[in-house]
Coordinates of N, CA and C in Angstrom, one line a residue:
X1 N 0.9 -1.2 0.0 CA 0.0 0.1 0.0 C 1.0 1.3 0.2
X2 N 0.5 2.1 -0.9 CA 1.3 3.4 -0.9 C 0.7 4.5 -0.1
X3 N 1.7 5.2 0.3 CA 1.1 6.4 1.2 C 1.7 7.6 0.6
X4 N 0.7 8.5 0.4 CA 0.8 9.7 -0.2 C 0.8 10.9 0.7
X5 N 1.7 11.7 1.0 CA 1.7 12.6 2.0 C 1.5 14.0 1.2
X6 N 0.6 14.8 1.5 CA 0.2 16.1 1.0 C -0.2 17.1 1.9
X7 N -0.3 18.3 1.6 CA -0.6 19.5 2.4 C -2.3 19.5 2.1
X8 N -3.1 19.4 3.0 CA -4.5 19.6 3.0 C -4.8 20.9 3.8
X9 N -5.4 21.7 3.3 CA -5.8 23.0 4.2 C -4.4 23.6 4.6
X10 N -4.4 23.7 6.0 CA -3.4 24.1 6.7 C -2.6 23.0 7.4
X11 N -3.1 21.8 7.1 CA -2.4 20.6 7.7 C -1.4 20.1 6.9
X12 N -0.3 19.5 7.4 CA 0.7 18.8 6.6 C 0.9 17.3 7.0
X13 N -0.1 16.9 8.0 CA 0.1 15.6 8.4 C -1.1 14.5 7.9
X14 N -1.7 15.0 6.9 CA -2.9 14.3 6.3 C -2.4 13.3 5.2
X15 N -2.7 12.0 5.4 CA -1.9 11.1 4.4 C -2.9 10.4 3.7
X16 N -2.8 10.2 2.5 CA -3.6 9.4 1.5 C -3.4 7.9 1.7
X17 N -4.2 7.1 2.2 CA -3.9 5.7 2.2 C -4.4 4.9 1.0
X18 N -3.6 4.4 0.1 CA -4.0 3.4 -1.0 C -4.4 2.1 -0.4
X19 N -5.4 1.6 -0.9 CA -5.7 0.1 -0.6 C -5.2 -0.8 -1.6
X20 N -5.1 -2.0 -1.3 CA -4.7 -3.1 -2.0 C -5.7 -3.5 -3.2
X21 N -7.0 -3.2 -3.0 CA -7.9 -3.4 -4.0 C -8.1 -2.2 -5.0
X22 N -7.6 -2.5 -6.1 CA -7.4 -1.3 -7.2 C -8.7 -1.0 -7.8
X23 N -8.7 0.1 -8.4 CA -9.8 0.5 -9.1 C -10.3 -0.4 -10.2
X24 N -9.4 -0.9 -10.8 CA -9.6 -1.7 -11.9 C -10.3 -3.1 -11.5
X25 N -9.8 -3.6 -10.2 CA -10.4 -4.8 -9.7 C -12.0 -4.4 -9.2
X26 N -12.2 -3.3 -8.8 CA -13.5 -2.9 -8.3 C -14.5 -2.8 -9.7
X27 N -13.9 -2.3 -10.7 CA -14.7 -2.3 -12.0 C -14.9 -3.6 -12.6
X28 N -13.9 -4.6 -12.4 CA -14.1 -5.9 -12.9 C -15.2 -6.7 -12.2
X29 N -15.0 -6.4 -10.9 CA -16.2 -6.9 -10.0 C -17.5 -6.5 -10.4
X30 N -17.7 -5.3 -10.7 CA -19.1 -4.7 -11.0 C -19.4 -4.9 -12.6
X31 N -18.5 -5.2 -13.4 CA -18.3 -5.3 -14.8 C -18.8 -4.0 -15.4
X32 N -18.2 -2.9 -15.0 CA -18.6 -1.7 -15.6 C -17.5 -0.6 -15.1
X33 N -17.5 0.3 -16.0 CA -16.4 1.3 -15.7 C -17.2 2.5 -14.9
X34 N -16.5 2.9 -13.8 CA -17.1 3.9 -13.1 C -16.9 5.3 -13.7
X35 N -17.7 6.2 -13.6 CA -17.7 7.6 -14.2 C -18.6 8.5 -13.7
X36 N -18.4 10.0 -14.1 CA -19.3 10.9 -13.6 C -20.1 11.5 -14.6
X37 N -21.3 11.5 -14.6 CA -22.1 12.1 -15.5 C -22.9 13.3 -14.8
X38 N -22.2 14.6 -15.4 CA -22.6 15.8 -14.5 C -23.6 16.5 -15.4
X39 N -24.8 16.5 -14.8 CA -26.0 17.3 -15.4 C -26.2 18.6 -14.8
X40 N -26.1 19.6 -15.7 CA -26.2 21.0 -15.0 C -27.3 21.7 -16.1
X41 N -27.8 23.0 -15.6 CA -28.8 23.6 -16.1 C -29.5 24.4 -15.3
X42 N -30.5 25.3 -15.7 CA -31.3 26.1 -14.7 C -32.1 25.3 -13.8
X43 N -32.6 25.9 -12.8 CA -33.6 25.4 -11.9 C -34.8 25.2 -12.7
X44 N -35.4 24.0 -12.7 CA -36.6 23.7 -13.5 C -36.4 23.1 -14.7
X45 N -35.0 23.1 -15.2 CA -34.8 22.4 -16.5 C -35.0 21.1 -16.8
X46 N -35.1 20.2 -15.7 CA -35.2 18.9 -15.7 C -34.0 18.0 -15.4
X47 N -33.1 18.6 -14.7 CA -32.0 17.9 -14.2 C -32.2 16.7 -13.3
X48 N -33.0 16.7 -12.6 CA -33.3 15.7 -11.4 C -34.2 14.6 -12.2
X49 N -35.0 15.1 -12.9 CA -35.9 14.3 -13.7 C -35.0 13.3 -14.5
X50 N -34.3 14.0 -15.6 CA -33.2 13.2 -16.2 C -32.3 12.3 -15.5
X51 N -31.7 12.7 -14.5 CA -30.8 12.1 -13.7 C -31.4 10.9 -13.1
X52 N -32.8 10.8 -12.5 CA -33.4 9.7 -12.1 C -33.8 8.8 -13.3
X53 N -34.2 9.2 -14.4 CA -34.7 8.4 -15.5 C -33.4 7.6 -16.0
X54 N -32.2 8.4 -16.0 CA -31.0 7.7 -16.6 C -30.6 6.8 -15.6
X55 N -30.8 7.0 -14.3 CA -30.4 6.0 -13.4 C -31.2 4.6 -13.4
X56 N -32.5 4.8 -13.6 CA -33.3 3.9 -13.8 C -33.3 2.8 -15.1
X57 N -33.0 3.6 -16.2 CA -32.6 2.9 -17.4 C -31.3 2.2 -17.2
X58 N -30.3 2.7 -16.7 CA -29.0 1.9 -16.4 C -29.0 0.8 -15.4
X59 N -29.9 1.2 -14.3 CA -30.2 0.1 -13.4 C -30.9 -1.2 -14.2
X60 N -31.9 -0.9 -14.9 CA -32.6 -2.0 -15.6 C -31.6 -2.8 -16.6
X61 N -30.6 -2.2 -17.0 CA -29.3 -3.0 -17.7 C -28.3 -3.4 -16.8
X62 N -28.7 -3.6 -15.6 CA -27.6 -4.2 -14.7 C -26.5 -3.2 -14.3
X63 N -26.6 -1.9 -14.4 CA -25.5 -1.1 -14.0 C -25.7 -0.4 -12.7
X64 N -24.7 -0.5 -12.0 CA -24.7 0.3 -10.5 C -24.6 1.8 -10.7
X65 N -25.5 2.5 -10.3 CA -25.6 4.0 -10.3 C -25.7 4.6 -9.0
X66 N -25.5 5.9 -8.7 CA -25.8 6.7 -7.7 C -26.1 8.1 -8.2
X67 N -27.4 8.6 -7.7 CA -27.6 10.0 -8.1 C -27.1 10.9 -7.1
X68 N -26.3 11.9 -7.4 CA -26.0 12.9 -6.3 C -26.8 14.2 -6.7
X69 N -28.0 14.3 -6.2 CA -28.8 15.5 -6.4 C -28.4 16.7 -5.8
X70 N -28.2 18.0 -6.2 CA -27.8 19.2 -5.4 C -28.5 19.5 -4.3
X71 N -29.8 19.5 -4.4 CA -30.7 19.6 -3.2 C -30.5 18.5 -2.1
X72 N -30.5 17.3 -2.5 CA -30.3 16.1 -1.6 C -29.1 16.3 -0.8
X73 N -27.9 16.8 -1.4 CA -26.5 16.9 -0.9 C -26.7 18.0 0.1
X74 N -27.4 19.1 -0.1 CA -27.5 20.2 0.7 C -28.3 19.8 2.1
X75 N -29.0 18.9 2.0 CA -29.7 18.4 3.2 C -28.7 17.8 4.3
X76 N -27.7 17.3 3.8 CA -26.8 16.6 4.7 C -25.2 17.2 4.7
X77 N -24.6 16.5 3.8 CA -23.1 16.9 3.7 C -22.8 18.5 3.4
X78 N -23.8 19.1 2.8 CA -23.4 20.6 2.5 C -24.5 21.4 3.3
X79 N -25.0 20.8 4.4 CA -26.0 21.5 4.9 C -25.4 22.9 5.6
X80 N -24.1 23.0 5.8 CA -23.4 24.0 6.4 C -23.1 25.4 5.4
X81 N -23.5 25.0 4.3 CA -23.3 26.1 3.3 C -24.5 27.1 3.0
X82 N -24.2 28.3 2.5 CA -25.2 29.1 2.1 C -25.1 29.3 0.7
X83 N -25.8 30.2 0.1 CA -26.0 30.2 -1.3 C -24.9 31.5 -1.9
X84 N -24.1 32.1 -1.0 CA -23.1 33.1 -1.3 C -22.3 32.5 -2.4
X85 N -21.6 33.3 -3.3 CA -20.7 32.8 -4.3 C -19.8 31.7 -3.8
X86 N -19.1 32.0 -2.7 CA -18.0 31.0 -2.4 C -18.5 29.8 -1.8
X87 N -19.7 29.8 -1.2 CA -20.4 28.4 -0.7 C -20.9 27.7 -1.9
X88 N -21.5 28.4 -3.0 CA -21.8 27.7 -4.1 C -20.7 26.9 -4.8
X89 N -19.7 27.6 -4.8 CA -18.3 27.0 -5.4 C -17.9 25.9 -4.5
X90 N -18.0 25.9 -3.2 CA -17.6 24.9 -2.2 C -18.4 23.8 -2.5
X91 N -20.0 24.0 -2.5 CA -20.8 23.0 -2.6 C -20.5 22.2 -3.9
X92 N -20.2 22.8 -5.1 CA -19.7 22.1 -6.3 C -18.5 21.4 -6.0
X93 N -17.5 21.8 -5.4 CA -16.4 21.1 -5.3 C -16.5 19.9 -4.5
X94 N -17.1 20.1 -3.4 CA -17.5 18.8 -2.3 C -18.3 17.8 -3.2
X95 N -19.3 18.2 -3.9 CA -20.0 17.3 -4.9 C -19.1 16.5 -5.7
X96 N -18.1 17.2 -6.3 CA -17.1 16.7 -7.3 C -16.3 15.7 -6.8
X97 N -15.9 16.0 -5.6 CA -15.0 15.1 -4.7 C -15.8 13.7 -4.4
X98 N -17.0 14.0 -4.1 CA -17.7 12.7 -3.5 C -17.9 11.8 -5.0
X99 N -18.4 12.7 -6.0 CA -18.6 11.8 -7.2 C -17.5 11.1 -7.8
X100 N -16.2 11.7 -7.5 CA -14.8 11.0 -7.9 C -14.8 9.8 -7.1
X101 N -15.2 9.9 -5.8 CA -15.1 8.6 -5.0 C -16.0 7.5 -5.4
X102 N -17.2 7.9 -5.9 CA -18.0 6.9 -6.6 C -17.6 6.3 -7.8
X103 N -17.0 7.2 -8.6 CA -16.5 6.7 -9.9 C -15.2 5.8 -9.4
X104 N -14.3 6.2 -8.6 CA -13.3 5.1 -8.3 C -13.7 3.9 -7.8
X105 N -14.9 3.8 -7.1 CA -15.6 2.6 -6.7 C -16.1 1.9 -7.7
X106 N -16.2 2.3 -9.0 CA -16.8 1.6 -10.2 C -18.2 1.9 -10.3
X107 N -18.7 3.0 -9.8 CA -20.2 3.3 -9.8 C -20.4 4.3 -10.8
X108 N -21.3 4.2 -11.5 CA -21.7 5.6 -12.3 C -22.5 6.7 -11.7
X109 N -21.8 7.5 -11.3 CA -22.3 8.7 -10.4 C -22.9 9.6 -11.4
X110 N -24.1 9.8 -11.1 CA -25.0 11.0 -11.9 C -25.1 12.1 -10.9
X111 N -24.3 13.2 -11.2 CA -24.4 14.5 -10.3 C -25.4 15.5 -11.0
X112 N -26.4 15.9 -10.5 CA -27.5 16.6 -11.1 C -27.5 18.0 -10.1
X113 N -27.1 19.3 -10.7 CA -27.1 20.4 -9.8 C -26.9 21.5 -10.6
X114 N -27.3 22.5 -10.1 CA -27.0 23.8 -10.8 C -25.5 24.3 -10.6
X115 N -24.9 24.2 -11.7 CA -23.4 24.7 -11.5 C -23.1 25.5 -12.8
X116 N -23.2 26.8 -12.6 CA -23.3 27.7 -13.7 C -22.0 28.1 -14.2
X117 N -21.0 27.8 -13.3 CA -19.8 28.5 -13.6 C -18.6 27.3 -14.3
X118 N -18.3 27.7 -15.5 CA -17.5 26.7 -16.1 C -16.1 26.4 -15.3
X119 N -15.6 27.3 -14.6 CA -14.3 27.0 -13.8 C -14.6 25.9 -12.7
X120 N -15.9 26.0 -12.1 CA -16.2 25.0 -11.1 C -16.3 23.6 -11.9
X121 N -17.0 23.5 -12.8 CA -17.2 22.4 -13.4 C -15.8 21.6 -14.1
X122 N -15.0 22.6 -14.6 CA -13.7 22.3 -15.1 C -12.8 21.8 -13.7
X123 N -12.9 22.2 -12.8 CA -12.2 21.7 -11.5 C -12.7 20.3 -11.1
X124 N -13.9 20.1 -11.3 CA -14.5 18.6 -11.0 C -14.0 17.7 -12.2
X125 N -14.0 18.1 -13.3 CA -13.4 17.3 -14.5 C -12.0 17.0 -14.3
X126 N -11.3 18.0 -13.7 CA -9.6 17.8 -13.7 C -9.5 16.8 -12.8
X127 N -10.2 16.5 -11.6 CA -9.7 15.4 -10.8 C -9.9 14.1 -11.0
X128 N -10.7 13.8 -12.4 CA -11.1 12.5 -12.9 C -10.2 12.2 -14.1
X129 N -10.1 11.1 -14.2 CA -9.0 10.6 -15.4 C -9.6 11.0 -16.7
X130 N -9.0 11.3 -17.9 CA -9.6 11.7 -19.0 C -10.9 10.8 -19.5
X131 N -12.0 11.3 -19.9 CA -12.9 10.7 -20.4 C -14.1 10.2 -19.3
X132 N -13.5 10.3 -18.1 CA -14.5 9.8 -17.0 C -15.4 11.0 -16.5
X133 N -15.5 12.0 -17.0 CA -16.4 13.2 -16.6 C -17.3 13.6 -18.1
X134 N -18.4 13.2 -18.0 CA -19.4 13.5 -19.0 C -20.4 14.5 -18.6
X135 N -20.2 15.8 -19.5 CA -21.1 16.9 -19.0 C -22.3 16.9 -19.7
X136 N -23.4 17.3 -19.2 CA -24.7 17.3 -20.0 C -25.4 18.8 -19.6
X137 N -25.7 19.6 -20.5 CA -26.1 20.8 -20.1 C -27.7 20.7 -20.8
X138 N -28.6 20.9 -19.8 CA -30.0 21.0 -20.0 C -30.3 22.4 -20.7
X139 N -30.5 22.5 -21.9 CA -30.5 23.7 -22.7 C -32.2 23.9 -22.9
X140 N -32.7 24.4 -21.7 CA -34.1 24.7 -21.7 C -34.4 26.1 -21.5
X141 N -35.2 26.7 -22.4 CA -35.6 28.2 -22.3 C -35.9 28.6 -20.9
X142 N -35.5 29.8 -20.5 CA -35.8 30.3 -19.3 C -37.4 30.3 -19.0
X143 N -38.1 30.7 -20.0 CA -39.6 30.8 -19.9 C -40.0 29.5 -19.5
X144 N -39.6 28.3 -20.1 CA -40.0 27.1 -19.7 C -39.8 26.7 -18.3
X145 N -38.3 27.0 -18.0 CA -38.1 26.8 -16.5 C -39.0 27.7 -15.5
X146 N -39.2 28.9 -15.9 CA -39.9 29.7 -14.8 C -41.4 29.1 -14.9
X147 N -42.1 28.4 -16.2 CA -43.3 28.1 -15.9 C -43.5 26.8 -15.1
X148 N -42.4 26.0 -15.0 CA -42.2 24.8 -14.3 C -42.2 25.2 -12.7
X149 N -41.1 26.2 -12.4 CA -40.9 26.7 -11.2 C -41.2 25.7 -10.0
X150 N -40.6 24.5 -10.0 CA -40.8 23.5 -8.8 C -40.5 23.9 -7.7
X151 N -39.6 24.9 -7.3 CA -39.2 25.4 -6.1 C -39.7 26.7 -5.8
X152 N -40.5 27.3 -6.6 CA -41.0 28.7 -6.5 C -39.8 29.9 -6.5
X153 N -38.8 29.6 -7.1 CA -37.6 30.5 -7.1 C -37.9 31.7 -7.8
X154 N -38.4 31.2 -9.1 CA -38.6 32.3 -9.9 C -39.6 33.4 -9.5
X155 N -40.6 32.8 -8.9 CA -41.7 33.7 -8.4 C -41.2 34.5 -7.3
X156 N -40.3 33.9 -6.3 CA -39.9 34.8 -5.2 C -38.8 35.9 -5.9
X157 N -38.0 35.6 -6.9 CA -37.4 36.5 -7.5 C -38.0 37.5 -8.1
X158 N -39.0 37.2 -8.8 CA -39.9 38.4 -9.6 C -40.4 39.2 -8.4
X159 N -40.8 38.7 -7.4 CA -41.4 39.4 -6.2 C -40.4 40.4 -5.4
X160 N -39.1 40.0 -5.9 CA -38.1 40.8 -5.1 C -37.8 40.2 -3.8
X161 N -38.1 39.1 -3.5 CA -38.0 38.5 -2.2 C -36.5 37.7 -2.1
X162 N -36.0 37.2 -3.3 CA -34.6 36.8 -3.2 C -34.0 37.5 -4.3
X163 N -32.6 37.5 -4.1 CA -31.6 38.0 -5.0 C -30.6 37.1 -5.5
X164 N -30.0 37.6 -6.6 CA -28.9 36.6 -7.1 C -29.3 35.2 -7.3
X165 N -30.4 35.1 -7.7 CA -30.8 33.6 -8.3 C -30.0 33.3 -9.3
X166 N -29.6 32.1 -9.1 CA -28.7 31.5 -10.0 C -29.5 30.4 -10.8
X167 N -30.6 30.7 -10.9 CA -31.7 30.0 -11.6 C -31.4 28.5 -11.5

């Protein structure tokens, strides 16, 4: 087992422990290659709907998947984050790290979240091997998203009750 020492935050005594079970062995066991399918788009564009439908379809074909829905992750792991710009970036970074762990385990991880900034998505792509990050943009007109408005965000924004909606 290899031991990799790196600087994490302000700490220098955090060590990455490699396991004797390799990524390839996990993929062979599952008979699939782990990857991340990153679905992004406006609120109400159908990201979660597509993620769940894709998960169901792959499951019916014998593939192991897991959906990391942005709202669901904010209920637990990211419940300490606000919607300020820096916390939005941290939300995406954390989800990217978790998605990578799933992919390393051989799971097809379907991440479904509003991630409007290319730099944040590129940072998530960069931590995965080439070809293991598949980005899907839900290109749905704003008017359609606003008509759906599943969370009432557009209505609140139009009423001036919330600002900086990242739709």
